[in-house]
């Protein structure tokens, strides 16, 4: 199971890398065309923005999995060492509430904007908000695992965590 989870997150990392490289290439090509040849790729700005949103949202879930978000634990670990597992569970419960709000809001916006097609790319505007839905599901799965085993956070290697 751990191998499958590791493979899944490797795919997520590869998708982020591919999107980032494609975004850089597209923006660079558009700049060269615009300033060198007085033309450009019309949908380039919108595609780069869409890919950037996906990179950010998938990156937020990936960073949460690796414990790379900002955390201030020295105070609680020093003064209340016995309460650390309970405090971690409380923090993950708060994360679950925040992720739930992200999921509901992003899902509502995805559904509301799915039929709005872009005039440049022809893609649904809901794709921007779908990134939030996917990210919220990934972060909720991470938070559920951490709620069950709060001591897993920060103690195990990032590759072994869900």
JSON list of C-alpha atoms in Angstrom, two decimals:
[
{"chain": "A", "resi": 1, "resn": "UNK", "atom": "CA", "xyz": [0.00, 0.00, 0.00]},
{"chain": "A", "resi": 2, "resn": "UNK", "atom": "CA", "xyz": [2.83, 2.37, 0.85]},
{"chain": "A", "resi": 3, "resn": "UNK", "atom": "CA", "xyz": [4.41, 1.73, -2.53]},
{"chain": "A", "resi": 4, "resn": "UNK", "atom": "CA", "xyz": [1.14, 2.62, -4.31]},
{"chain": "A", "resi": 5, "resn": "UNK", "atom": "CA", "xyz": [0.85, 5.81, -2.27]},
{"chain": "A", "resi": 6, "resn": "UNK", "atom": "CA", "xyz": [4.45, 6.71, -3.08]},
{"chain": "A", "resi": 7, "resn": "UNK", "atom": "CA", "xyz": [3.80, 6.09, -6.78]},
{"chain": "A", "resi": 8, "resn": "UNK", "atom": "CA", "xyz": [0.63, 8.21, -6.66]},
{"chain": "A", "resi": 9, "resn": "UNK", "atom": "CA", "xyz": [2.52, 11.16, -5.16]},
{"chain": "A", "resi": 10, "resn": "UNK", "atom": "CA", "xyz": [5.32, 10.66, -7.69]},
{"chain": "A", "resi": 11, "resn": "UNK", "atom": "CA", "xyz": [2.73, 11.04, -10.44]},
{"chain": "A", "resi": 12, "resn": "UNK", "atom": "CA", "xyz": [1.43, 14.22, -8.79]},
{"chain": "A", "resi": 13, "resn": "UNK", "atom": "CA", "xyz": [4.98, 15.60, -8.62]},
{"chain": "A", "resi": 14, "resn": "UNK", "atom": "CA", "xyz": [5.57, 14.68, -12.28]},
{"chain": "A", "resi": 15, "resn": "UNK", "atom": "CA", "xyz": [2.32, 16.39, -13.34]},
{"chain": "A", "resi": 16, "resn": "UNK", "atom": "CA", "xyz": [3.38, 19.55, -11.48]},
{"chain": "A", "resi": 17, "resn": "UNK", "atom": "CA", "xyz": [6.81, 19.47, -13.14]},
{"chain": "A", "resi": 18, "resn": "UNK", "atom": "CA", "xyz": [5.33, 18.94, -16.61]},
{"chain": "A", "resi": 19, "resn": "UNK", "atom": "CA", "xyz": [2.84, 21.77, -16.12]},
{"chain": "A", "resi": 20, "resn": "UNK", "atom": "CA", "xyz": [5.58, 24.08, -14.87]},
{"chain": "A", "resi": 21, "resn": "UNK", "atom": "CA", "xyz": [7.88, 23.32, -17.80]},
{"chain": "A", "resi": 22, "resn": "UNK", "atom": "CA", "xyz": [5.02, 23.71, -20.28]},
{"chain": "A", "resi": 23, "resn": "UNK", "atom": "CA", "xyz": [4.01, 27.00, -18.69]},
{"chain": "A", "resi": 24, "resn": "UNK", "atom": "CA", "xyz": [7.56, 28.36, -18.88]},
{"chain": "A", "resi": 25, "resn": "UNK", "atom": "CA", "xyz": [7.95, 27.26, -22.51]},
{"chain": "A", "resi": 26, "resn": "UNK", "atom": "CA", "xyz": [4.59, 28.72, -23.52]},
{"chain": "A", "resi": 27, "resn": "UNK", "atom": "CA", "xyz": [5.19, 32.07, -21.84]},
{"chain": "A", "resi": 28, "resn": "UNK", "atom": "CA", "xyz": [8.73, 32.28, -23.24]},
{"chain": "A", "resi": 29, "resn": "UNK", "atom": "CA", "xyz": [7.53, 31.47, -26.76]},
{"chain": "A", "resi": 30, "resn": "UNK", "atom": "CA", "xyz": [4.76, 34.03, -26.44]},
{"chain": "A", "resi": 31, "resn": "UNK", "atom": "CA", "xyz": [7.19, 36.73, -25.29]},
{"chain": "A", "resi": 32, "resn": "UNK", "atom": "CA", "xyz": [9.57, 35.99, -28.17]},
{"chain": "A", "resi": 33, "resn": "UNK", "atom": "CA", "xyz": [6.72, 36.05, -30.68]},
{"chain": "A", "resi": 34, "resn": "UNK", "atom": "CA", "xyz": [5.21, 39.19, -29.23]},
{"chain": "A", "resi": 35, "resn": "UNK", "atom": "CA", "xyz": [8.37, 41.29, -29.07]},
{"chain": "A", "resi": 36, "resn": "UNK", "atom": "CA", "xyz": [10.29, 39.71, -31.93]},
{"chain": "A", "resi": 37, "resn": "UNK", "atom": "CA", "xyz": [7.59, 39.22, -34.51]},
{"chain": "A", "resi": 38, "resn": "UNK", "atom": "CA", "xyz": [4.67, 41.43, -33.35]},
{"chain": "A", "resi": 39, "resn": "UNK", "atom": "CA", "xyz": [2.41, 38.41, -33.01]},
{"chain": "A", "resi": 40, "resn": "UNK", "atom": "CA", "xyz": [1.74, 35.90, -30.29]},
{"chain": "A", "resi": 41, "resn": "UNK", "atom": "CA", "xyz": [-0.13, 32.88, -29.12]},
{"chain": "A", "resi": 42, "resn": "UNK", "atom": "CA", "xyz": [-3.55, 34.19, -28.16]},
{"chain": "A", "resi": 43, "resn": "UNK", "atom": "CA", "xyz": [-4.53, 31.50, -25.62]},
{"chain": "A", "resi": 44, "resn": "UNK", "atom": "CA", "xyz": [-1.04, 31.46, -24.03]},
{"chain": "A", "resi": 45, "resn": "UNK", "atom": "CA", "xyz": [-1.87, 33.77, -21.13]},
{"chain": "A", "resi": 46, "resn": "UNK", "atom": "CA", "xyz": [-5.03, 31.90, -20.21]},
{"chain": "A", "resi": 47, "resn": "UNK", "atom": "CA", "xyz": [-3.38, 28.47, -20.45]},
{"chain": "A", "resi": 48, "resn": "UNK", "atom": "CA", "xyz": [-0.40, 29.62, -18.39]},
{"chain": "A", "resi": 49, "resn": "UNK", "atom": "CA", "xyz": [-2.76, 30.98, -15.73]},
{"chain": "A", "resi": 50, "resn": "UNK", "atom": "CA", "xyz": [-4.75, 27.72, -15.67]},
{"chain": "A", "resi": 51, "resn": "UNK", "atom": "CA", "xyz": [-1.59, 25.61, -15.39]},
{"chain": "A", "resi": 52, "resn": "UNK", "atom": "CA", "xyz": [-0.25, 27.89, -12.66]},
{"chain": "A", "resi": 53, "resn": "UNK", "atom": "CA", "xyz": [-3.44, 27.44, -10.61]},
{"chain": "A", "resi": 54, "resn": "UNK", "atom": "CA", "xyz": [-3.11, 23.67, -10.92]},
{"chain": "A", "resi": 55, "resn": "UNK", "atom": "CA", "xyz": [0.59, 23.73, -9.95]},
{"chain": "A", "resi": 56, "resn": "UNK", "atom": "CA", "xyz": [-0.20, 25.84, -6.87]},
{"chain": "A", "resi": 57, "resn": "UNK", "atom": "CA", "xyz": [-3.12, 23.71, -5.71]},
{"chain": "A", "resi": 58, "resn": "UNK", "atom": "CA", "xyz": [-1.36, 20.39, -6.27]},
{"chain": "A", "resi": 59, "resn": "UNK", "atom": "CA", "xyz": [1.77, 21.86, -4.69]},
{"chain": "A", "resi": 60, "resn": "UNK", "atom": "CA", "xyz": [-0.20, 22.84, -1.59]},
{"chain": "A", "resi": 61, "resn": "UNK", "atom": "CA", "xyz": [-1.34, 19.24, -1.14]},
{"chain": "A", "resi": 62, "resn": "UNK", "atom": "CA", "xyz": [2.15, 17.92, -1.79]},
{"chain": "A", "resi": 63, "resn": "UNK", "atom": "CA", "xyz": [3.66, 20.34, 0.72]},
{"chain": "A", "resi": 64, "resn": "UNK", "atom": "CA", "xyz": [1.07, 19.32, 3.32]},
{"chain": "A", "resi": 65, "resn": "UNK", "atom": "CA", "xyz": [1.98, 15.67, 2.81]},
{"chain": "A", "resi": 66, "resn": "UNK", "atom": "CA", "xyz": [5.68, 16.42, 3.29]},
{"chain": "A", "resi": 67, "resn": "UNK", "atom": "CA", "xyz": [5.13, 18.65, 6.34]},
{"chain": "A", "resi": 68, "resn": "UNK", "atom": "CA", "xyz": [6.65, 21.61, 4.51]},
{"chain": "A", "resi": 69, "resn": "UNK", "atom": "CA", "xyz": [4.03, 24.16, 5.52]},
{"chain": "A", "resi": 70, "resn": "UNK", "atom": "CA", "xyz": [4.93, 26.67, 8.20]},
{"chain": "A", "resi": 71, "resn": "UNK", "atom": "CA", "xyz": [4.41, 25.27, 11.69]},
{"chain": "A", "resi": 72, "resn": "UNK", "atom": "CA", "xyz": [5.23, 26.58, 15.14]},
{"chain": "A", "resi": 73, "resn": "UNK", "atom": "CA", "xyz": [5.48, 23.61, 17.47]},
{"chain": "A", "resi": 74, "resn": "UNK", "atom": "CA", "xyz": [8.35, 24.52, 19.80]},
{"chain": "A", "resi": 75, "resn": "UNK", "atom": "CA", "xyz": [6.06, 26.22, 22.33]},
{"chain": "A", "resi": 76, "resn": "UNK", "atom": "CA", "xyz": [3.64, 23.31, 22.69]},
{"chain": "A", "resi": 77, "resn": "UNK", "atom": "CA", "xyz": [6.34, 20.61, 22.53]},
{"chain": "A", "resi": 78, "resn": "UNK", "atom": "CA", "xyz": [8.39, 22.35, 25.23]},
{"chain": "A", "resi": 79, "resn": "UNK", "atom": "CA", "xyz": [5.65, 23.37, 27.67]},
{"chain": "A", "resi": 80, "resn": "UNK", "atom": "CA", "xyz": [3.05, 20.64, 27.05]},
{"chain": "A", "resi": 81, "resn": "UNK", "atom": "CA", "xyz": [4.86, 17.50, 25.83]},
{"chain": "A", "resi": 82, "resn": "UNK", "atom": "CA", "xyz": [2.09, 15.17, 26.99]},
{"chain": "A", "resi": 83, "resn": "UNK", "atom": "CA", "xyz": [-0.56, 17.19, 25.18]},
{"chain": "A", "resi": 84, "resn": "UNK", "atom": "CA", "xyz": [1.24, 17.16, 21.81]},
{"chain": "A", "resi": 85, "resn": "UNK", "atom": "CA", "xyz": [-0.75, 14.21, 20.33]},
{"chain": "A", "resi": 86, "resn": "UNK", "atom": "CA", "xyz": [-4.04, 15.85, 21.33]},
{"chain": "A", "resi": 87, "resn": "UNK", "atom": "CA", "xyz": [-2.92, 19.25, 20.03]},
{"chain": "A", "resi": 88, "resn": "UNK", "atom": "CA", "xyz": [-1.86, 17.70, 16.73]},
{"chain": "A", "resi": 89, "resn": "UNK", "atom": "CA", "xyz": [-5.25, 16.04, 16.40]},
{"chain": "A", "resi": 90, "resn": "UNK", "atom": "CA", "xyz": [-6.88, 19.39, 17.12]},
{"chain": "A", "resi": 91, "resn": "UNK", "atom": "CA", "xyz": [-4.75, 21.04, 14.42]},
{"chain": "A", "resi": 92, "resn": "UNK", "atom": "CA", "xyz": [-5.66, 18.37, 11.90]},
{"chain": "A", "resi": 93, "resn": "UNK", "atom": "CA", "xyz": [-9.33, 18.78, 12.79]},
{"chain": "A", "resi": 94, "resn": "UNK", "atom": "CA", "xyz": [-8.98, 22.49, 12.04]},
{"chain": "A", "resi": 95, "resn": "UNK", "atom": "CA", "xyz": [-7.30, 21.57, 8.75]},
{"chain": "A", "resi": 96, "resn": "UNK", "atom": "CA", "xyz": [-10.25, 19.29, 7.96]},
{"chain": "A", "resi": 97, "resn": "UNK", "atom": "CA", "xyz": [-12.70, 22.16, 8.55]},
{"chain": "A", "resi": 98, "resn": "UNK", "atom": "CA", "xyz": [-10.67, 24.49, 6.32]},
{"chain": "A", "resi": 99, "resn": "UNK", "atom": "CA", "xyz": [-10.33, 21.84, 3.62]},
{"chain": "A", "resi": 100, "resn": "UNK", "atom": "CA", "xyz": [-14.06, 21.16, 3.83]},
{"chain": "A", "resi": 101, "resn": "UNK", "atom": "CA", "xyz": [-14.78, 24.84, 3.20]},
{"chain": "A", "resi": 102, "resn": "UNK", "atom": "CA", "xyz": [-12.32, 24.82, 0.29]},
{"chain": "A", "resi": 103, "resn": "UNK", "atom": "CA", "xyz": [-14.01, 21.74, -1.17]},
{"chain": "A", "resi": 104, "resn": "UNK", "atom": "CA", "xyz": [-17.54, 23.11, -0.90]},
{"chain": "A", "resi": 105, "resn": "UNK", "atom": "CA", "xyz": [-16.63, 26.52, -2.31]},
{"chain": "A", "resi": 106, "resn": "UNK", "atom": "CA", "xyz": [-14.50, 25.15, -5.13]},
{"chain": "A", "resi": 107, "resn": "UNK", "atom": "CA", "xyz": [-17.12, 22.54, -6.04]},
{"chain": "A", "resi": 108, "resn": "UNK", "atom": "CA", "xyz": [-19.87, 25.16, -6.16]},
{"chain": "A", "resi": 109, "resn": "UNK", "atom": "CA", "xyz": [-17.73, 27.41, -8.36]},
{"chain": "A", "resi": 110, "resn": "UNK", "atom": "CA", "xyz": [-16.75, 24.48, -10.60]},
{"chain": "A", "resi": 111, "resn": "UNK", "atom": "CA", "xyz": [-20.38, 23.56, -11.17]},
{"chain": "A", "resi": 112, "resn": "UNK", "atom": "CA", "xyz": [-21.45, 27.19, -11.63]},
{"chain": "A", "resi": 113, "resn": "UNK", "atom": "CA", "xyz": [-18.72, 27.92, -14.20]},
{"chain": "A", "resi": 114, "resn": "UNK", "atom": "CA", "xyz": [-18.49, 24.63, -16.06]},
{"chain": "A", "resi": 115, "resn": "UNK", "atom": "CA", "xyz": [-20.71, 25.83, -18.92]},
{"chain": "A", "resi": 116, "resn": "UNK", "atom": "CA", "xyz": [-18.82, 29.14, -19.30]},
{"chain": "A", "resi": 117, "resn": "UNK", "atom": "CA", "xyz": [-16.40, 28.44, -22.12]},
{"chain": "A", "resi": 118, "resn": "UNK", "atom": "CA", "xyz": [-13.38, 30.60, -22.76]},
{"chain": "A", "resi": 119, "resn": "UNK", "atom": "CA", "xyz": [-13.43, 32.40, -26.08]},
{"chain": "A", "resi": 120, "resn": "UNK", "atom": "CA", "xyz": [-9.67, 31.87, -26.52]},
{"chain": "A", "resi": 121, "resn": "UNK", "atom": "CA", "xyz": [-9.17, 28.25, -25.53]},
{"chain": "A", "resi": 122, "resn": "UNK", "atom": "CA", "xyz": [-12.68, 26.82, -25.57]},
{"chain": "A", "resi": 123, "resn": "UNK", "atom": "CA", "xyz": [-12.04, 25.27, -22.17]},
{"chain": "A", "resi": 124, "resn": "UNK", "atom": "CA", "xyz": [-14.60, 25.51, -19.36]},
{"chain": "A", "resi": 125, "resn": "UNK", "atom": "CA", "xyz": [-13.88, 28.19, -16.76]},
{"chain": "A", "resi": 126, "resn": "UNK", "atom": "CA", "xyz": [-14.71, 25.59, -14.14]},
{"chain": "A", "resi": 127, "resn": "UNK", "atom": "CA", "xyz": [-11.29, 23.99, -14.71]},
{"chain": "A", "resi": 128, "resn": "UNK", "atom": "CA", "xyz": [-9.76, 26.75, -12.59]},
{"chain": "A", "resi": 129, "resn": "UNK", "atom": "CA", "xyz": [-11.96, 25.80, -9.64]},
{"chain": "A", "resi": 130, "resn": "UNK", "atom": "CA", "xyz": [-11.63, 22.06, -10.24]},
{"chain": "A", "resi": 131, "resn": "UNK", "atom": "CA", "xyz": [-8.02, 22.40, -9.07]},
{"chain": "A", "resi": 132, "resn": "UNK", "atom": "CA", "xyz": [-9.37, 23.45, -5.67]},
{"chain": "A", "resi": 133, "resn": "UNK", "atom": "CA", "xyz": [-11.68, 20.43, -5.54]},
{"chain": "A", "resi": 134, "resn": "UNK", "atom": "CA", "xyz": [-8.85, 18.00, -6.35]},
{"chain": "A", "resi": 135, "resn": "UNK", "atom": "CA", "xyz": [-6.51, 19.71, -3.89]},
{"chain": "A", "resi": 136, "resn": "UNK", "atom": "CA", "xyz": [-9.13, 19.65, -1.14]},
{"chain": "A", "resi": 137, "resn": "UNK", "atom": "CA", "xyz": [-9.72, 15.92, -1.63]},
{"chain": "A", "resi": 138, "resn": "UNK", "atom": "CA", "xyz": [-5.98, 15.22, -1.47]},
{"chain": "A", "resi": 139, "resn": "UNK", "atom": "CA", "xyz": [-5.51, 17.37, 1.63]},
{"chain": "A", "resi": 140, "resn": "UNK", "atom": "CA", "xyz": [-8.54, 15.79, 3.32]},
{"chain": "A", "resi": 141, "resn": "UNK", "atom": "CA", "xyz": [-7.05, 12.33, 2.78]},
{"chain": "A", "resi": 142, "resn": "UNK", "atom": "CA", "xyz": [-3.77, 13.51, 4.33]},
{"chain": "A", "resi": 143, "resn": "UNK", "atom": "CA", "xyz": [-5.60, 15.09, 7.27]},
{"chain": "A", "resi": 144, "resn": "UNK", "atom": "CA", "xyz": [-7.63, 11.93, 7.92]},
{"chain": "A", "resi": 145, "resn": "UNK", "atom": "CA", "xyz": [-4.44, 9.84, 8.09]},
{"chain": "A", "resi": 146, "resn": "UNK", "atom": "CA", "xyz": [-2.87, 12.38, 10.44]},
{"chain": "A", "resi": 147, "resn": "UNK", "atom": "CA", "xyz": [-6.01, 12.53, 12.61]},
{"chain": "A", "resi": 148, "resn": "UNK", "atom": "CA", "xyz": [-5.80, 8.77, 13.10]},
{"chain": "A", "resi": 149, "resn": "UNK", "atom": "CA", "xyz": [-2.06, 8.83, 13.89]},
{"chain": "A", "resi": 150, "resn": "UNK", "atom": "CA", "xyz": [-1.03, 12.32, 15.03]},
{"chain": "A", "resi": 151, "resn": "UNK", "atom": "CA", "xyz": [2.49, 11.24, 15.98]},
{"chain": "A", "resi": 152, "resn": "UNK", "atom": "CA", "xyz": [3.20, 10.34, 12.35]},
{"chain": "A", "resi": 153, "resn": "UNK", "atom": "CA", "xyz": [3.57, 14.04, 11.58]},
{"chain": "A", "resi": 154, "resn": "UNK", "atom": "CA", "xyz": [7.19, 15.04, 11.50]},
{"chain": "A", "resi": 155, "resn": "UNK", "atom": "CA", "xyz": [8.51, 11.74, 12.88]},
{"chain": "A", "resi": 156, "resn": "UNK", "atom": "CA", "xyz": [8.35, 9.46, 9.86]},
{"chain": "A", "resi": 157, "resn": "UNK", "atom": "CA", "xyz": [10.07, 10.02, 6.56]},
{"chain": "A", "resi": 158, "resn": "UNK", "atom": "CA", "xyz": [7.99, 11.98, 4.04]},
{"chain": "A", "resi": 159, "resn": "UNK", "atom": "CA", "xyz": [8.09, 9.08, 1.57]},
{"chain": "A", "resi": 160, "resn": "UNK", "atom": "CA", "xyz": [6.38, 6.77, 4.06]},
{"chain": "A", "resi": 161, "resn": "UNK", "atom": "CA", "xyz": [3.52, 9.13, 4.83]},
{"chain": "A", "resi": 162, "resn": "UNK", "atom": "CA", "xyz": [0.19, 9.19, 3.02]}
]
